[in-house]
Short mmCIF file of C-alpha atoms in Angstrom, two decimals:
data_model
loop_
_atom_site.label_atom_id
_atom_site.label_comp_id
_atom_site.label_asym_id
_atom_site.label_seq_id
_atom_site.Cartn_x
_atom_site.Cartn_y
_atom_site.Cartn_z
CA MET E 1 -34.34 -64.77 21.73
CA ALA E 2 -36.58 -63.88 19.18
CA PRO E 3 -35.29 -64.90 15.70
CA HIS E 4 -33.84 -62.43 13.29
CA ALA E 5 -33.80 -59.81 15.95
CA THR E 6 -32.04 -56.25 16.22
CA THR E 7 -31.27 -56.63 19.63
CA PRO E 8 -32.40 -59.22 21.88
CA PRO E 9 -35.27 -58.46 24.40
CA PRO E 10 -34.73 -57.22 27.86
CA ALA E 11 -34.84 -60.06 30.43
CA PRO E 12 -37.88 -60.75 31.74
CA HIS E 13 -38.85 -58.54 34.83
CA SER E 14 -35.31 -56.25 34.96
CA ASN E 15 -35.59 -52.67 34.80
CA PRO E 16 -35.00 -51.66 31.54
CA PRO E 17 -32.42 -48.92 30.49
CA TYR E 18 -34.84 -46.65 29.73
CA PRO E 19 -38.75 -46.53 29.42
CA ILE E 20 -40.11 -48.71 26.19
CA THR E 21 -43.67 -48.99 24.35
CA VAL E 22 -44.09 -52.68 22.51
CA LEU E 23 -46.24 -52.65 19.35
CA ALA E 24 -46.64 -56.80 17.69
CA SER E 25 -48.26 -58.20 14.73
CA SER E 26 -48.29 -60.80 12.70
CA ARG E 27 -48.55 -58.67 9.92
CA ALA E 28 -46.59 -55.60 9.74
CA VAL E 29 -44.51 -54.32 6.52
CA VAL E 30 -41.11 -53.94 7.56
CA GLY E 31 -38.31 -52.65 5.26
CA GLY E 32 -41.00 -53.02 2.63
CA ARG E 33 -41.66 -56.69 3.56
CA CYS E 34 -44.61 -58.17 5.29
CA SER E 35 -44.13 -60.06 8.08
CA GLU E 36 -44.59 -61.15 11.68
CA ALA E 37 -42.82 -58.47 14.00
CA THR E 38 -42.38 -56.98 17.37
CA ILE E 39 -40.96 -53.35 17.35
CA VAL E 40 -39.66 -51.53 20.52
CA ILE E 41 -39.66 -47.94 20.94
CA SER E 42 -38.16 -46.03 23.38
CA SER E 43 -40.69 -43.61 24.91
CA LEU E 44 -38.00 -40.78 25.98
CA THR E 45 -36.83 -40.21 22.05
CA GLY E 46 -39.87 -41.99 19.84
CA LYS E 47 -36.81 -44.12 17.52
CA ILE E 48 -37.46 -47.24 17.02
CA THR E 49 -34.44 -49.22 18.80
CA SER E 50 -35.05 -52.96 17.52
CA ILE E 51 -37.44 -54.97 15.62
CA PHE E 52 -37.67 -58.65 15.80
CA HIS E 53 -39.14 -60.54 12.91
CA SER E 54 -41.54 -62.48 15.11
CA VAL E 55 -44.60 -61.72 17.74
CA VAL E 56 -42.41 -61.79 20.72
CA PRO E 57 -44.96 -62.13 23.84
CA VAL E 58 -45.46 -60.04 26.31
CA SER E 59 -43.46 -61.96 28.84
CA ASP E 60 -40.30 -61.90 27.16
CA PHE E 61 -40.57 -57.36 28.30
CA PRO E 62 -40.24 -56.29 31.73
CA GLU E 63 -43.47 -56.00 34.38
CA GLY E 64 -45.74 -52.82 33.28
CA THR E 65 -43.85 -52.57 29.48
CA ASN E 66 -46.53 -50.55 27.59
CA TYR E 67 -47.29 -53.83 25.24
CA THR E 68 -49.96 -54.35 22.73
CA ASP E 69 -50.15 -57.13 20.28
CA TYR E 70 -52.40 -56.11 17.18
CA SER E 71 -52.84 -58.98 15.17
CA PRO E 72 -54.09 -59.73 12.65
CA LEU E 73 -54.30 -56.05 11.89
CA VAL E 74 -51.41 -54.36 9.78
CA LEU E 75 -48.94 -52.08 11.40
CA LEU E 76 -47.61 -50.24 8.20
CA PRO E 77 -45.15 -46.74 8.54
CA GLY E 78 -46.67 -43.67 8.57
CA LEU E 79 -47.41 -42.25 5.32
CA VAL E 80 -45.62 -39.04 4.04
CA ASP E 81 -48.32 -36.99 2.02
CA ALA E 82 -45.18 -34.92 0.07
CA HIS E 83 -48.10 -32.73 -1.82
CA VAL E 84 -50.35 -30.88 0.59
CA HIS E 85 -52.17 -27.01 0.07
CA LEU E 86 -52.45 -26.28 4.12
CA ASN E 87 -53.22 -22.18 3.17
CA GLU E 88 -52.29 -20.98 6.56
CA PRO E 89 -51.91 -18.12 7.18
CA GLY E 90 -53.68 -15.53 4.69
CA ARG E 91 -56.68 -18.58 3.27
CA THR E 92 -57.21 -20.58 6.70
CA GLU E 93 -61.03 -20.57 5.79
CA TRP E 94 -59.87 -22.75 2.90
CA GLU E 95 -57.62 -25.18 5.33
CA GLY E 96 -55.65 -24.62 8.55
CA PHE E 97 -52.58 -26.00 10.10
CA TRP E 98 -55.20 -27.81 12.81
CA THR E 99 -57.83 -29.25 10.52
CA GLY E 100 -54.99 -30.41 7.80
CA THR E 101 -52.97 -32.20 10.08
CA ARG E 102 -56.16 -33.73 12.09
CA ALA E 103 -57.68 -35.23 8.88
CA ALA E 104 -54.01 -36.45 7.88
CA ALA E 105 -53.65 -38.06 11.16
CA PHE E 106 -57.04 -39.74 10.68
CA GLY E 107 -56.28 -41.74 7.65
CA GLY E 108 -52.72 -42.39 8.91
CA VAL E 109 -50.22 -40.10 7.45
CA THR E 110 -47.90 -38.95 10.03
CA THR E 111 -46.06 -36.36 7.53
CA VAL E 112 -47.54 -33.79 5.27
CA VAL E 113 -45.53 -31.54 3.20
CA ASP E 114 -46.93 -27.86 2.74
CA MET E 115 -46.95 -26.39 -0.76
CA PRO E 116 -45.79 -22.47 -1.06
CA LEU E 117 -48.89 -21.18 -2.47
CA ASN E 118 -52.44 -20.46 -1.25
CA ALA E 119 -51.10 -19.54 1.72
CA ILE E 120 -50.45 -15.72 2.03
CA PRO E 121 -47.64 -14.90 1.75
CA PRO E 122 -46.69 -17.37 -0.35
CA THR E 123 -43.09 -19.63 0.51
CA THR E 124 -40.82 -17.48 -1.86
CA THR E 125 -38.55 -15.89 0.72
CA VAL E 126 -37.34 -16.89 3.93
CA GLU E 127 -38.98 -14.27 5.74
CA ASN E 128 -42.36 -15.71 4.44
CA LEU E 129 -41.42 -18.73 5.57
CA ASN E 130 -40.54 -17.68 9.46
CA ILE E 131 -44.15 -16.48 8.66
CA LYS E 132 -45.78 -19.33 8.14
CA VAL E 133 -43.64 -21.46 10.82
CA GLU E 134 -44.83 -19.05 13.28
CA ALA E 135 -48.79 -19.46 11.80
CA SER E 136 -48.27 -23.38 12.57
CA LYS E 137 -46.72 -23.34 15.98
CA GLY E 138 -48.83 -25.20 18.18
CA LYS E 139 -51.43 -26.08 15.81
CA CYS E 140 -49.88 -29.31 13.67
CA TRP E 141 -50.97 -33.17 14.68
CA VAL E 142 -48.56 -34.45 12.49
CA ASP E 143 -44.95 -33.73 11.35
CA VAL E 144 -45.06 -31.11 8.62
CA GLY E 145 -42.11 -29.92 6.05
CA PHE E 146 -42.45 -26.71 3.79
CA TYR E 147 -41.72 -26.19 0.43
CA GLY E 148 -40.34 -23.17 -1.41
CA GLY E 149 -41.75 -21.16 -4.13
CA ILE E 150 -40.30 -20.05 -7.60
CA VAL E 151 -41.51 -16.94 -8.57
CA PRO E 152 -40.40 -14.64 -11.31
CA GLY E 153 -37.30 -12.88 -9.85
CA ASN E 154 -36.80 -14.39 -6.71
CA ALA E 155 -33.57 -16.57 -7.82
CA GLY E 156 -31.72 -14.83 -5.23
CA ASP E 157 -34.01 -16.17 -2.26
CA LEU E 158 -33.62 -19.68 -2.96
CA LYS E 159 -29.95 -20.93 -1.52
CA GLY E 160 -31.55 -19.07 1.34
CA LEU E 161 -34.53 -20.95 1.77
CA VAL E 162 -32.18 -24.09 1.02
CA ARG E 163 -30.44 -23.26 4.02
CA ALA E 164 -33.90 -22.52 5.93
CA GLY E 165 -34.61 -26.21 5.82
CA VAL E 166 -37.23 -26.34 2.96
CA ARG E 167 -37.68 -30.11 1.12
CA GLY E 168 -37.84 -28.40 -2.31
CA PHE E 169 -39.00 -25.69 -4.43
CA LYS E 170 -42.55 -25.75 -6.80
CA GLY E 171 -42.74 -23.86 -9.82
CA PHE E 172 -45.77 -23.38 -12.50
CA LEU E 173 -45.11 -23.32 -16.17
CA ILE E 174 -48.95 -22.19 -16.61
CA ASP E 175 -51.18 -19.84 -14.61
CA SER E 176 -51.07 -20.78 -10.55
CA GLY E 177 -54.85 -19.23 -10.19
CA VAL E 178 -53.43 -16.63 -7.41
CA GLU E 179 -51.63 -13.53 -8.74
CA GLU E 180 -49.02 -13.83 -5.81
CA PHE E 181 -47.95 -16.79 -7.24
CA PRO E 182 -46.88 -16.49 -10.88
CA ALA E 183 -45.88 -18.73 -13.87
CA VAL E 184 -42.72 -18.76 -14.77
CA THR E 185 -40.97 -18.65 -18.21
CA SER E 186 -38.10 -20.56 -19.73
CA LEU E 187 -36.05 -17.86 -18.87
CA ASP E 188 -36.79 -17.82 -15.27
CA ILE E 189 -36.41 -21.64 -14.98
CA GLU E 190 -32.65 -21.44 -16.66
CA LYS E 191 -32.05 -18.90 -13.77
CA VAL E 192 -33.13 -21.43 -11.12
CA LEU E 193 -31.40 -24.32 -12.27
CA ARG E 194 -27.79 -22.53 -12.25
CA GLU E 195 -28.80 -21.09 -8.91
CA LEU E 196 -29.21 -24.75 -7.25
CA LYS E 197 -27.29 -26.51 -9.50
CA ASP E 198 -25.19 -27.87 -6.45
CA ALA E 199 -27.72 -27.78 -3.95
CA SER E 200 -28.97 -30.03 -1.63
CA THR E 201 -32.51 -29.91 -3.08
CA THR E 202 -35.27 -31.00 -6.19
CA VAL E 203 -37.42 -28.49 -8.15
CA MET E 204 -40.64 -29.40 -9.19
CA PHE E 205 -42.87 -28.17 -11.64
CA HIS E 206 -46.73 -27.62 -12.29
CA ALA E 207 -46.17 -29.18 -16.09
CA GLU E 208 -48.64 -27.51 -17.80
CA MET E 209 -47.83 -25.35 -20.84
CA ILE E 210 -50.02 -23.86 -23.54
CA PRO E 211 -48.53 -24.72 -26.77
CA PRO E 212 -48.60 -22.71 -29.71
CA ILE E 213 -51.91 -23.85 -31.76
CA THR E 214 -54.24 -21.70 -32.55
CA ALA E 215 -57.40 -22.92 -30.60
CA SER E 216 -55.72 -21.09 -27.61
CA VAL E 217 -57.80 -18.15 -26.40
CA GLY E 218 -54.56 -16.45 -25.28
CA ASP E 219 -54.01 -15.30 -21.34
CA ASP E 220 -56.08 -12.90 -20.98
CA VAL E 221 -58.21 -15.89 -19.34
CA GLN E 222 -55.57 -17.49 -17.64
CA ARG E 223 -57.24 -16.28 -14.22
CA ALA E 224 -60.21 -17.94 -13.68
CA MET E 225 -60.52 -20.00 -17.17
CA PRO E 226 -58.75 -22.68 -18.61
CA PRO E 227 -56.55 -21.87 -22.17
CA LEU E 228 -58.58 -23.56 -25.18
CA ALA E 229 -61.99 -22.39 -26.40
CA PRO E 230 -64.75 -24.15 -24.74
CA SER E 231 -66.04 -26.67 -27.01
CA GLY E 232 -69.22 -26.94 -25.31
CA PRO E 233 -71.30 -26.21 -22.05
CA LEU E 234 -69.53 -25.06 -19.18
CA THR E 235 -70.96 -27.21 -16.90
CA ALA E 236 -70.19 -30.27 -19.26
CA TYR E 237 -67.04 -32.19 -17.49
CA SER E 238 -65.98 -33.35 -21.11
CA THR E 239 -65.84 -29.40 -22.33
CA PHE E 240 -63.45 -28.60 -19.47
CA LEU E 241 -61.23 -31.59 -20.22
CA ASP E 242 -61.24 -30.83 -24.01
CA SER E 243 -59.52 -27.77 -23.12
CA ARG E 244 -56.93 -28.79 -21.12
CA PRO E 245 -55.61 -31.65 -23.43
CA PRO E 246 -52.42 -33.92 -22.86
CA SER E 247 -50.80 -31.78 -25.28
CA PHE E 248 -50.07 -29.24 -22.44
CA GLU E 249 -48.19 -31.68 -19.96
CA THR E 250 -45.95 -32.82 -22.63
CA TYR E 251 -45.03 -29.35 -24.49
CA ALA E 252 -44.22 -28.44 -20.51
CA ILE E 253 -41.70 -31.34 -19.85
CA ALA E 254 -40.13 -31.47 -23.03
CA GLU E 255 -39.63 -27.68 -22.24
CA ILE E 256 -38.14 -28.45 -18.99
CA LEU E 257 -36.13 -31.65 -20.23
CA SER E 258 -34.55 -29.15 -22.89
CA LEU E 259 -32.97 -27.20 -19.54
CA ALA E 260 -32.06 -30.57 -17.55
CA HIS E 261 -28.36 -30.17 -18.96
CA LEU E 262 -28.10 -26.77 -17.03
CA ALA E 263 -28.53 -28.51 -13.75
CA PRO E 264 -27.35 -32.36 -14.55
CA LYS E 265 -26.73 -33.27 -10.97
CA LEU E 266 -30.41 -31.52 -9.58
CA PRO E 267 -33.24 -33.90 -9.02
CA LEU E 268 -35.95 -32.73 -10.91
CA HIS E 269 -39.88 -33.66 -10.72
CA ILE E 270 -43.33 -33.33 -11.93
CA VAL E 271 -45.76 -33.02 -9.50
CA HIS E 272 -49.39 -34.25 -10.27
CA LEU E 273 -49.01 -36.15 -13.69
CA SER E 274 -52.28 -36.93 -15.10
CA ALA E 275 -51.44 -37.43 -18.93
CA ILE E 276 -50.10 -41.20 -20.12
CA GLU E 277 -48.71 -39.43 -23.12
CA ALA E 278 -46.14 -37.89 -21.24
CA ILE E 279 -44.99 -41.04 -19.53
CA PRO E 280 -42.54 -42.14 -22.66
CA LEU E 281 -40.42 -38.56 -22.70
CA LEU E 282 -39.80 -39.11 -19.18
CA ARG E 283 -38.70 -43.19 -20.05
CA GLU E 284 -36.63 -41.70 -22.41
CA ALA E 285 -35.30 -38.73 -20.59
CA ARG E 286 -34.82 -41.28 -17.30
CA ALA E 287 -32.92 -43.59 -19.61
CA ASN E 288 -30.68 -40.53 -20.95
CA GLY E 289 -29.27 -40.08 -17.25
CA VAL E 290 -31.60 -37.01 -17.00
CA ASN E 291 -31.90 -36.65 -12.99
CA ILE E 292 -36.22 -36.44 -13.29
CA THR E 293 -39.19 -38.37 -11.61
CA ALA E 294 -42.83 -38.04 -11.24
CA GLU E 295 -45.86 -38.37 -8.86
CA THR E 296 -49.68 -39.23 -9.40
CA CYS E 297 -52.90 -38.44 -7.34
CA PHE E 298 -55.43 -40.74 -5.67
CA HIS E 299 -58.22 -38.57 -7.72
CA TYR E 300 -56.04 -39.96 -10.92
CA LEU E 301 -55.57 -43.66 -9.86
CA SER E 302 -59.37 -43.30 -9.06
CA LEU E 303 -61.62 -41.19 -10.72
CA ALA E 304 -62.64 -40.79 -14.53
CA SER E 305 -63.79 -38.35 -16.95
CA GLU E 306 -66.66 -40.56 -18.15
CA ARG E 307 -68.25 -40.89 -14.67
CA ILE E 308 -68.41 -36.72 -13.74
CA GLN E 309 -71.64 -35.61 -13.37
CA ASP E 310 -72.67 -32.38 -15.08
CA GLY E 311 -72.16 -29.92 -12.52
CA ASP E 312 -70.32 -31.44 -10.10
CA THR E 313 -67.11 -29.25 -9.43
CA ARG E 314 -65.75 -31.00 -7.17
CA HIS E 315 -64.07 -33.15 -9.49
CA LYS E 316 -62.65 -29.87 -10.98
CA CYS E 317 -58.45 -30.24 -11.03
CA CYS E 318 -55.60 -29.05 -12.93
CA PRO E 319 -54.36 -30.89 -14.63
CA PRO E 320 -57.91 -32.61 -15.38
CA ILE E 321 -58.95 -36.03 -14.68
CA ARG E 322 -58.90 -37.98 -17.54
CA SER E 323 -60.87 -40.85 -19.10
CA GLN E 324 -60.60 -44.29 -17.87
CA THR E 325 -58.00 -45.87 -20.71
CA ASN E 326 -55.86 -42.75 -19.36
CA GLN E 327 -56.18 -44.16 -15.53
CA ASP E 328 -55.46 -47.92 -16.45
CA GLY E 329 -51.84 -46.76 -17.98
CA LEU E 330 -51.09 -44.60 -14.80
CA TRP E 331 -51.39 -47.73 -13.07
CA GLU E 332 -49.82 -49.55 -15.42
CA GLU E 333 -46.59 -47.34 -14.94
CA LEU E 334 -46.59 -47.19 -11.37
CA ILE E 335 -46.46 -50.85 -10.97
CA GLN E 336 -43.86 -51.10 -13.16
CA ASP E 337 -40.54 -52.55 -11.51
CA GLN E 338 -39.13 -50.14 -9.02
CA LYS E 339 -36.34 -49.30 -10.67
CA ASP E 340 -38.22 -48.67 -14.61
CA GLY E 341 -41.12 -47.09 -13.67
CA VAL E 342 -40.98 -43.12 -13.93
CA ILE E 343 -44.21 -42.00 -11.41
CA LYS E 344 -42.43 -42.77 -7.98
CA THR E 345 -44.31 -41.45 -5.39
CA VAL E 346 -48.90 -40.68 -5.22
CA VAL E 347 -49.70 -38.12 -3.35
CA SER E 348 -53.04 -36.06 -2.38
CA ASP E 349 -52.41 -32.70 -4.01
CA HIS E 350 -55.07 -31.41 -0.94
CA SER E 351 -55.93 -28.21 -2.95
CA PRO E 352 -58.98 -27.41 -0.65
CA CYS E 353 -61.67 -23.84 -1.20
CA THR E 354 -64.08 -22.82 0.81
CA PRO E 355 -67.73 -24.78 -0.97
CA ASN E 356 -68.67 -21.42 -2.55
CA ILE E 357 -65.87 -20.55 -5.10
CA LYS E 358 -66.38 -24.50 -5.94
CA LEU E 359 -70.02 -23.11 -7.48
CA LEU E 360 -71.67 -26.47 -6.66
CA PRO E 361 -74.99 -27.27 -7.64
CA ALA E 362 -77.25 -27.82 -4.60
CA ALA E 363 -77.19 -31.66 -5.56
CA PHE E 364 -73.72 -31.22 -4.93
CA ALA E 365 -73.06 -28.77 -1.99
CA PRO E 366 -72.44 -30.02 1.31
CA LYS E 367 -75.27 -30.29 4.18
CA LYS E 368 -74.57 -27.77 7.32
CA ALA E 369 -73.51 -30.28 9.99
CA HIS E 370 -74.89 -27.99 12.94
CA GLY E 371 -76.04 -24.75 13.54
CA HIS E 372 -72.71 -23.01 14.34
CA LYS E 373 -73.13 -19.05 13.42
CA PRO E 374 -70.36 -18.08 11.10
CA ASN E 375 -66.49 -17.84 11.99
CA HIS E 376 -67.42 -18.66 15.78
CA ALA E 377 -64.48 -21.13 15.40
CA THR E 378 -61.38 -20.20 13.06
CA ASP E 379 -60.46 -24.16 13.61
CA CYS E 380 -63.64 -25.92 14.47
CA ASP E 381 -62.93 -28.85 12.35
CA SER E 382 -67.05 -30.08 12.51
CA CYS E 383 -67.67 -27.08 10.31
CA GLU E 384 -68.00 -26.89 6.40
CA SER E 385 -66.98 -23.47 6.31
CA SER E 386 -68.72 -21.23 3.25
CA GLU E 387 -67.00 -18.01 4.77
CA GLY E 388 -64.35 -16.89 2.21
CA GLU E 389 -64.49 -15.25 -0.73
CA GLU E 390 -67.87 -14.08 -2.20
CA GLU E 391 -69.41 -15.68 -5.16
CA GLY E 392 -69.68 -13.99 -8.51
CA PRO E 393 -72.18 -13.93 -11.19
CA GLU E 394 -70.68 -17.26 -12.29
CA GLU E 395 -73.12 -20.03 -12.82
CA LYS E 396 -73.79 -22.74 -10.25
CA GLY E 397 -71.69 -26.04 -11.90
CA ASP E 398 -69.38 -23.87 -14.32
CA PHE E 399 -66.24 -25.92 -14.72
CA PHE E 400 -64.25 -23.11 -16.04
CA SER E 401 -64.83 -20.45 -13.51
CA ALA E 402 -65.10 -23.06 -10.15
CA TRP E 403 -61.66 -23.20 -8.07
CA GLY E 404 -59.57 -26.43 -9.31
CA GLY E 405 -58.46 -28.70 -6.93
CA ILE E 406 -59.60 -31.99 -5.03
CA SER E 407 -59.43 -32.71 -1.33
CA SER E 408 -58.10 -35.54 -0.10
CA VAL E 409 -56.03 -35.22 2.48
CA GLY E 410 -56.12 -38.72 5.17
CA LEU E 411 -58.37 -40.64 2.49
CA GLY E 412 -55.36 -42.17 0.24
CA LEU E 413 -54.58 -45.32 1.88
CA PRO E 414 -57.81 -46.11 1.85
CA ILE E 415 -58.25 -44.75 -1.30
CA LEU E 416 -55.31 -46.76 -2.74
CA TRP E 417 -56.12 -49.80 -1.55
CA THR E 418 -59.42 -49.94 -2.95
CA GLU E 419 -58.58 -49.40 -5.89
CA GLY E 420 -55.78 -51.42 -6.08
CA LYS E 421 -57.52 -54.84 -4.98
CA LYS E 422 -60.06 -53.89 -7.89
CA ARG E 423 -57.91 -54.52 -9.81
CA ASP E 424 -55.11 -57.55 -8.96
CA VAL E 425 -56.05 -59.87 -6.25
CA GLU E 426 -52.33 -60.16 -5.85
CA PHE E 427 -51.79 -56.23 -5.17
CA SER E 428 -50.52 -55.93 -1.23
CA LEU E 429 -49.69 -53.25 0.75
CA GLU E 430 -46.20 -53.55 -0.13
CA GLU E 431 -46.85 -51.51 -3.16
CA ILE E 432 -48.57 -48.42 -1.26
CA VAL E 433 -45.76 -48.15 1.56
CA ARG E 434 -43.27 -48.10 -1.60
CA TRP E 435 -44.88 -45.28 -3.13
CA CYS E 436 -46.25 -43.41 -0.01
CA CYS E 437 -43.96 -43.58 2.30
CA LYS E 438 -40.57 -44.42 1.51
CA ASN E 439 -40.18 -42.78 -1.98
CA THR E 440 -42.10 -40.18 -0.82
CA ALA E 441 -39.81 -39.71 2.33
CA LYS E 442 -36.87 -39.58 -0.15
CA GLN E 443 -38.15 -36.94 -2.68
CA VAL E 444 -38.56 -35.07 0.52
CA GLY E 445 -35.19 -36.18 2.38
CA LEU E 446 -36.40 -37.28 5.06
CA GLU E 447 -35.89 -41.36 4.13
CA ARG E 448 -33.49 -41.37 6.76
CA THR E 449 -36.15 -40.78 9.57
CA LYS E 450 -39.71 -40.99 8.10
CA GLY E 451 -41.06 -43.48 5.46
CA ASP E 452 -40.28 -47.36 6.91
CA LEU E 453 -40.48 -49.06 10.25
CA GLY E 454 -36.68 -49.60 11.01
CA VAL E 455 -34.14 -48.93 13.61
CA GLY E 456 -33.49 -45.17 13.85
CA PHE E 457 -36.49 -44.14 12.25
CA ASP E 458 -39.37 -41.87 13.88
CA ALA E 459 -41.60 -44.35 15.13
CA ASP E 460 -44.46 -42.90 13.07
CA ILE E 461 -46.65 -46.11 12.63
CA VAL E 462 -50.50 -47.06 11.33
CA VAL E 463 -52.61 -49.70 12.52
CA PHE E 464 -54.52 -50.64 9.77
CA ASP E 465 -57.50 -52.95 9.67
CA ASP E 466 -57.28 -53.82 5.38
CA ALA E 467 -60.45 -56.03 5.60
CA ALA E 468 -62.53 -53.17 7.34
CA GLU E 469 -65.12 -50.48 5.35
CA PHE E 470 -66.26 -47.08 5.60
CA MET E 471 -68.21 -44.75 3.83
CA VAL E 472 -66.60 -41.38 3.21
CA GLU E 473 -68.68 -38.53 4.68
CA PRO E 474 -68.70 -35.17 6.90
CA SER E 475 -67.33 -37.05 9.74
CA THR E 476 -64.59 -39.31 7.88
CA MET E 477 -63.63 -36.01 6.14
CA LEU E 478 -61.51 -34.12 8.46
CA PHE E 479 -60.23 -31.33 6.23
CA ARG E 480 -62.23 -27.97 7.07
CA ASN E 481 -64.47 -27.67 3.75
CA LYS E 482 -65.78 -30.98 3.52
CA VAL E 483 -66.01 -30.62 -0.18
CA SER E 484 -64.89 -34.18 -2.21
CA PRO E 485 -65.82 -35.89 -4.76
CA TYR E 486 -65.31 -39.16 -2.99
CA GLU E 487 -68.07 -37.96 -0.49
CA ASN E 488 -70.81 -41.25 -0.47
CA LYS E 489 -68.52 -43.31 -1.67
CA THR E 490 -67.15 -47.15 0.08
CA LEU E 491 -63.68 -47.28 1.01
CA LYS E 492 -62.02 -50.47 2.10
CA GLY E 493 -59.35 -49.97 5.11
CA VAL E 494 -59.61 -48.82 8.55
CA VAL E 495 -56.89 -46.52 9.96
CA LYS E 496 -57.47 -47.86 13.33
CA GLU E 497 -54.85 -46.21 15.06
CA THR E 498 -51.90 -43.20 14.03
CA TRP E 499 -48.66 -43.08 16.29
CA LEU E 500 -46.48 -40.36 15.68
CA ARG E 501 -42.53 -40.58 17.25
CA GLY E 502 -43.85 -42.97 19.73
CA GLN E 503 -46.88 -41.49 20.76
CA ARG E 504 -50.98 -42.78 19.69
CA ILE E 505 -52.37 -39.35 18.63
CA PHE E 506 -55.38 -40.83 17.15
CA THR E 507 -57.64 -44.12 17.42
CA ARG E 508 -60.55 -44.97 15.53
CA GLU E 509 -62.66 -45.82 18.85
CA GLN E 510 -61.67 -42.71 21.27
CA GLY E 511 -60.67 -39.99 18.48
CA PHE E 512 -57.63 -37.75 19.02
CA GLN E 513 -55.69 -37.63 22.54
CA GLU E 514 -56.86 -33.72 23.11
CA LYS E 515 -55.00 -33.96 26.63
CA GLU E 516 -51.85 -33.71 25.04
CA GLY E 517 -52.56 -31.42 22.50
CA PRO E 518 -50.69 -31.50 18.96
CA SER E 519 -47.32 -33.09 19.17
CA GLY E 520 -46.47 -32.17 15.16
CA LYS E 521 -43.30 -30.42 14.57
CA CYS E 522 -42.14 -28.38 11.75
CA LEU E 523 -39.49 -30.23 9.86
CA LEU E 524 -36.73 -27.79 8.85
CA GLU E 525 -33.46 -29.14 8.86
CA PRO E 526 -31.47 -28.73 5.99
CA ARG E 527 -31.58 -31.64 3.45
CA LYS E 528 -28.67 -33.81 2.78
CA MET E 529 -28.88 -35.80 -0.62
CA SER E 530 -28.86 -39.38 -1.24
CA LYS E 531 -27.40 -41.43 -3.82
#
């Protein structure tokens, strides 16, 4: 028997009690640690049934067993991207379930959690959730969970959404950019916290607020412009950055913390934290027993304001990408001891749109991949769609009028691997698994089935070549609109295969298993909170 085996392998040449698939490698991150491993998967349930902490030879398994030794490639748990905007229905030309989940699978993400806004209708009621779930049927290449939305006046809908299986809730403290998902006030937050104080869920906030400062130009420009008066040319990134200073984030977080006592057991979470000035506030709150965590994003850990060219609105997002010094501070906090750090997870915040509303100058605009006519196929993943909203009179490269959002779903694993290795030769894949698998799964209540390689878990597995490199180009950006600040960047680390619940759904050489079709499912079971 192999050392440290969870259960003994079947006797050679015997008939197994159920069909199995076996994956092995000299390197696998199992239980958060890298070691040799042989993983046995039930082909009936898609669950991991046993793990051996050595490479068990094929001869130890029944003849005909589906067995692959991937050494020296690395076996990782499938990533859980807990912050993705899929936008379907309503704005499918921005992104859809088919294209967004294929992009995820290409990059080793086996679970995404869809944000409640940018689709029409937003996920603010059970009825709207059902509309979104219906729209997803037959289109998901990976498993998909859903968040509920918090907007003024829907506190009475929230418990119904909990029972319907949403993975948490999100609200904005500043204009969201879409009129069907307005920002909440402190009075709204108070009602939400009282309503959900004993619920098995997490309440998350886009934490930006306008402080009471004289430079504010007021709410009348919230639709398209950041709320501080421009300090320079609208095509200069520095002008945009000045308009959303760190005080927006710290002011919003302070407001949330002032209300946290209303629901002391309810997990609170700050999405896409960008400003390091907010970290001491969160650290102090956690030390005082407030149940709050934060996430940051791939772009805040890899892009810096000093390197953004004038007019390159591919980089526009809110909160904004800040300085290199700020990026260094986020990395420092992220690699803190697991218990002490306030940033627990890293996500994409994949927030795509059609190229026309990015207002890209010609130098940064995506090139057409082929001669297909507009609207020839709603879900053609080789098209750089330009359909959708018509361009207004705004200037190309105007950071204030362009849509804000970074497209990167499926690129996160190589982005983090590339950046982490630049910073520390000792940086390991174990850190990425903690931030993007284990902790993200826990954040959305899936820690019993996702985010780890363990007995009883879904066999969501990534075969990763940590030494290979690739260039980000249209063929490696499978999201619908090929508009991303990562285009033409060389990244280290290539996903060779992606497995979902024991089925290989993607290989780098052969692409997707089109014959079987999408096998992702909607994750709608009510949450059970871990201690």
